[in-house]
C-alpha positions as MATLAB code, in Angstrom:
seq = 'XXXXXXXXXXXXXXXXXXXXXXXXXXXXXXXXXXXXXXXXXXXXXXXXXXXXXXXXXXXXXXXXXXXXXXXXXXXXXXXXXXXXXXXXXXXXXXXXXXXXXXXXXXXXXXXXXXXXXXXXXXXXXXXXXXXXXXXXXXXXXXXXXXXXXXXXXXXXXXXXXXXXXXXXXXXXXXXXXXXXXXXXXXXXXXXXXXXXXX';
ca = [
     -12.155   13.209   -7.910;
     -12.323   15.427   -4.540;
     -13.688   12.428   -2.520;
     -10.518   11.191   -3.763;
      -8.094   13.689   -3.069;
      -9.506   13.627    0.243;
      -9.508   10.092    1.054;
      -5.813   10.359   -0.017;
      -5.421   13.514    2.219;
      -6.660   11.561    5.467;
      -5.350    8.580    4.712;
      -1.552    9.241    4.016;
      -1.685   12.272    6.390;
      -2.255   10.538    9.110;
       0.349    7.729    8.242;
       2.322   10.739    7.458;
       3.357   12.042   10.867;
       6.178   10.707   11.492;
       7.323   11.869    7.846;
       6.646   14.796    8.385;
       7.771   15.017   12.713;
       9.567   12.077   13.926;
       8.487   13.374   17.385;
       5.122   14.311   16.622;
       3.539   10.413   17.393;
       5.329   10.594   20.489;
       4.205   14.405   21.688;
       0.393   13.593   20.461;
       0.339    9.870   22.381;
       1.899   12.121   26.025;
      -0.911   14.772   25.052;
      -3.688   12.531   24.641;
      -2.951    9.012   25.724;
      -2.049    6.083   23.748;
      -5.535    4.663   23.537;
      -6.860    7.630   22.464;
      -4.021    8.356   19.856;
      -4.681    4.716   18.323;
      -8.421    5.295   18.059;
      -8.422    8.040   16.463;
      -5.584    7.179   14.067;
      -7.783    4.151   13.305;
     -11.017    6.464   12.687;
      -8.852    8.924   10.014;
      -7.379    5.793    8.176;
     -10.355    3.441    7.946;
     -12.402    7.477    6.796;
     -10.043    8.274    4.382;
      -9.735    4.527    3.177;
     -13.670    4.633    2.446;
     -13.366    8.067    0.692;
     -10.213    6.483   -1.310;
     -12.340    3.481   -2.130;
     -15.739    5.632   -3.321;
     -13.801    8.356   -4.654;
     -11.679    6.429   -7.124;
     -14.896    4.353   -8.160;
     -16.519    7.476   -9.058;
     -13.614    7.972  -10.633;
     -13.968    5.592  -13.042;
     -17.628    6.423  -14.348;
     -16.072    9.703  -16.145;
     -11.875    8.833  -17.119;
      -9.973   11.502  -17.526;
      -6.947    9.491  -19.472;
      -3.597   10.478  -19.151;
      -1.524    7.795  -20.847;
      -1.189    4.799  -22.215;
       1.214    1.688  -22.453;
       1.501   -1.142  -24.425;
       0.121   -4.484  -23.788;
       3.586   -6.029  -22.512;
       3.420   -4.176  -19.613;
       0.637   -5.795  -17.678;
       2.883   -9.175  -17.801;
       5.357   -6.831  -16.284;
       2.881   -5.639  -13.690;
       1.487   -9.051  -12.784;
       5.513   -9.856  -12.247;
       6.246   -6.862   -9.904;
       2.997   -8.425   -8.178;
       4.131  -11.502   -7.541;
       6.306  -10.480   -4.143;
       4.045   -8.464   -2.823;
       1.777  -10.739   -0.673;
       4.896  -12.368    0.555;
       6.347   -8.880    1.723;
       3.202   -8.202    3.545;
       3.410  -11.181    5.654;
       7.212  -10.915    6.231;
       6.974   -8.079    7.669;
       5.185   -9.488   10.561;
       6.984  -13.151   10.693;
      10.582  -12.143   11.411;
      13.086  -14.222    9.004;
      15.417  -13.465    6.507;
      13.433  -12.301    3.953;
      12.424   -9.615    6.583;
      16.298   -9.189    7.074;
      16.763   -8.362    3.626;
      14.148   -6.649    2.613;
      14.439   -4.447    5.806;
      11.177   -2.601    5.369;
       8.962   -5.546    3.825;
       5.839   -3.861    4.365;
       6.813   -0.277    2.384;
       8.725   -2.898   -0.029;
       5.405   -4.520   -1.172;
       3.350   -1.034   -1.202;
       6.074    0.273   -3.934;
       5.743   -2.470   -5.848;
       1.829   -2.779   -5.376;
       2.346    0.560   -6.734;
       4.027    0.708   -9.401;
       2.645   -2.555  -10.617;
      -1.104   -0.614  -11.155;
       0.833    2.209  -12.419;
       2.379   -0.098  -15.589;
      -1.118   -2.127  -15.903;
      -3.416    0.245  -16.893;
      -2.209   -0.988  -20.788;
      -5.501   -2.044  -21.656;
      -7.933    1.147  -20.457;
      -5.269    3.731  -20.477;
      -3.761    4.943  -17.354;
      -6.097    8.012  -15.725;
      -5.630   10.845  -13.584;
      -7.581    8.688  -10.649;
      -4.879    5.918  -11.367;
      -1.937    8.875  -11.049;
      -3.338    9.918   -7.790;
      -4.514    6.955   -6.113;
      -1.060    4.416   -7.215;
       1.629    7.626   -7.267;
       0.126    8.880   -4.305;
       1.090    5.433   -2.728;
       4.128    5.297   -4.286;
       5.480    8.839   -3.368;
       4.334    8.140   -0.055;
       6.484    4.876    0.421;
       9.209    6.172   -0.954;
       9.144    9.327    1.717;
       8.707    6.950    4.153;
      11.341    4.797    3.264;
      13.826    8.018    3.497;
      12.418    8.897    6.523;
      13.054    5.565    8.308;
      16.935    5.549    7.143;
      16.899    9.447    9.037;
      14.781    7.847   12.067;
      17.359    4.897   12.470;
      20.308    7.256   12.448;
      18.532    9.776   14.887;
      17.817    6.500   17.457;
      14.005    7.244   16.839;
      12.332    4.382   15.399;
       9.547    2.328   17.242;
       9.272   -1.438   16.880;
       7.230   -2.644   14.907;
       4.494   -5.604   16.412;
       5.585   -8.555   15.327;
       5.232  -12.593   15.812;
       8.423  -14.108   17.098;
      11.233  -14.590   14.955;
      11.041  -18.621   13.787;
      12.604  -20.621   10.972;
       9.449  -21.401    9.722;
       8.670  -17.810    9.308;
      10.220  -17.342    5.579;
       8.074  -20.653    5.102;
       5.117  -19.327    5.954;
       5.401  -16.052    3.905;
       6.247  -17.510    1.139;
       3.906  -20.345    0.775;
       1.148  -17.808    2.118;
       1.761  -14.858   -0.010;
       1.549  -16.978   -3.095;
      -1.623  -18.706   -2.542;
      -2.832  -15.306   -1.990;
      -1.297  -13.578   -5.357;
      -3.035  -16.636   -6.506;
      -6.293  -16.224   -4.691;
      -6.194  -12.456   -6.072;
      -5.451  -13.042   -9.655;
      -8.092  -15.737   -9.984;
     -10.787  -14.584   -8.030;
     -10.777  -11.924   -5.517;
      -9.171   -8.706   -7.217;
     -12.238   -9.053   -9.879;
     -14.835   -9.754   -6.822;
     -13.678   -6.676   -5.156;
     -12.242   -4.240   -7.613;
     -14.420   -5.836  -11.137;
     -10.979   -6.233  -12.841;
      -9.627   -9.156  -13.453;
      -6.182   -8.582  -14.073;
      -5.327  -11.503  -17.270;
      -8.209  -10.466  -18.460;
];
């Protein structure tokens, strides 16, 4: 459970920053250089990514349950699931579904969320599943907040982006359900060993 804690730690820390000090990004990039920033932003995520990964499988060889939910709610999950592949790729193909969902990409992480949190109805929900799918969840939601205070303050950063098309919604949708598809069928029980209908 530390390894963990500690992936979480690195991992939403350092996507945390701007949470936490809207000017912080910009003071550490003048400080160190944007090249250098990026780098080693990439090095903390992709470290506390692998510690998230290992740490939660270890996770799993001793459970420490915390709840559990009825059946039902892993057809809810699997429903909450169904947008989130198509968020994803909206947020980088400008369109209206980017338009209304404004922030696509923290959109599809609450829902990725939440979704794991509500289908652990067959094991039983654990305190690795708390940590690793709240964690995620608390996170987006902060960040969500702090984006509405960063767009009244005149502080928020484009995000990189394809150009705007009306093919874009197309694309996203089309995509993002032949990979919910791709997932359910195949690669979530490749990856994770769960297949999630069972």
């Amino acid at each position: 459970m530390v390894w963990l804690v500690l992936g979480l730690v690195l991992f939403l820390g350092v996507h945390s920053v701007a949470i936490v000090s809207p000017g912080g990004r910009d003071r550490l990039v003048a400080g160190m250089g944007e090249n250098a920033f990026k780098g080693l932003y990439a090095l903390v995520s992709f470290a506390g990514l692998g510690l998230i990964v290992w740490g939660y499988g270890l996770s799993r060889e001793t459970p420490v349950l915390l709840y559990a939910l009825p059946a039902g709610f892993r057809h809810l999950a699997a429903l909450l699931m169904l947008p989130v592949f198509v968020l994803l790729l909206a947020a980088y193909l400008p369109g209206r579904i980017k338009t209304a969902a404004k922030h696509p990409m923290l959109l599809a992480v609450k829902l990725w969320a939440l979704a794991h949190l509500l289908a652990q109805s067959v094991t039983g929900g654990t305190l690795a599943d708390v940590l690793l799918f709240g964690g995620f969840l608390a996170w987006a939601v902060a960040d969500r907040i702090s984006l509405k205070r960063r767009a009244l303050a005149g502080a928020l950063r484009p995000v990189p982006a394809l150009p705007a098309g009306g093919a874009n919604d197309a694309i996203a949708l089309v995509g993002g359900l032949a990979l919910y598809a791709l997932f359910v069928f195949w690669a979530h029980a490749w990856l994770f060993g769960v297949r999630p209908f069972g």
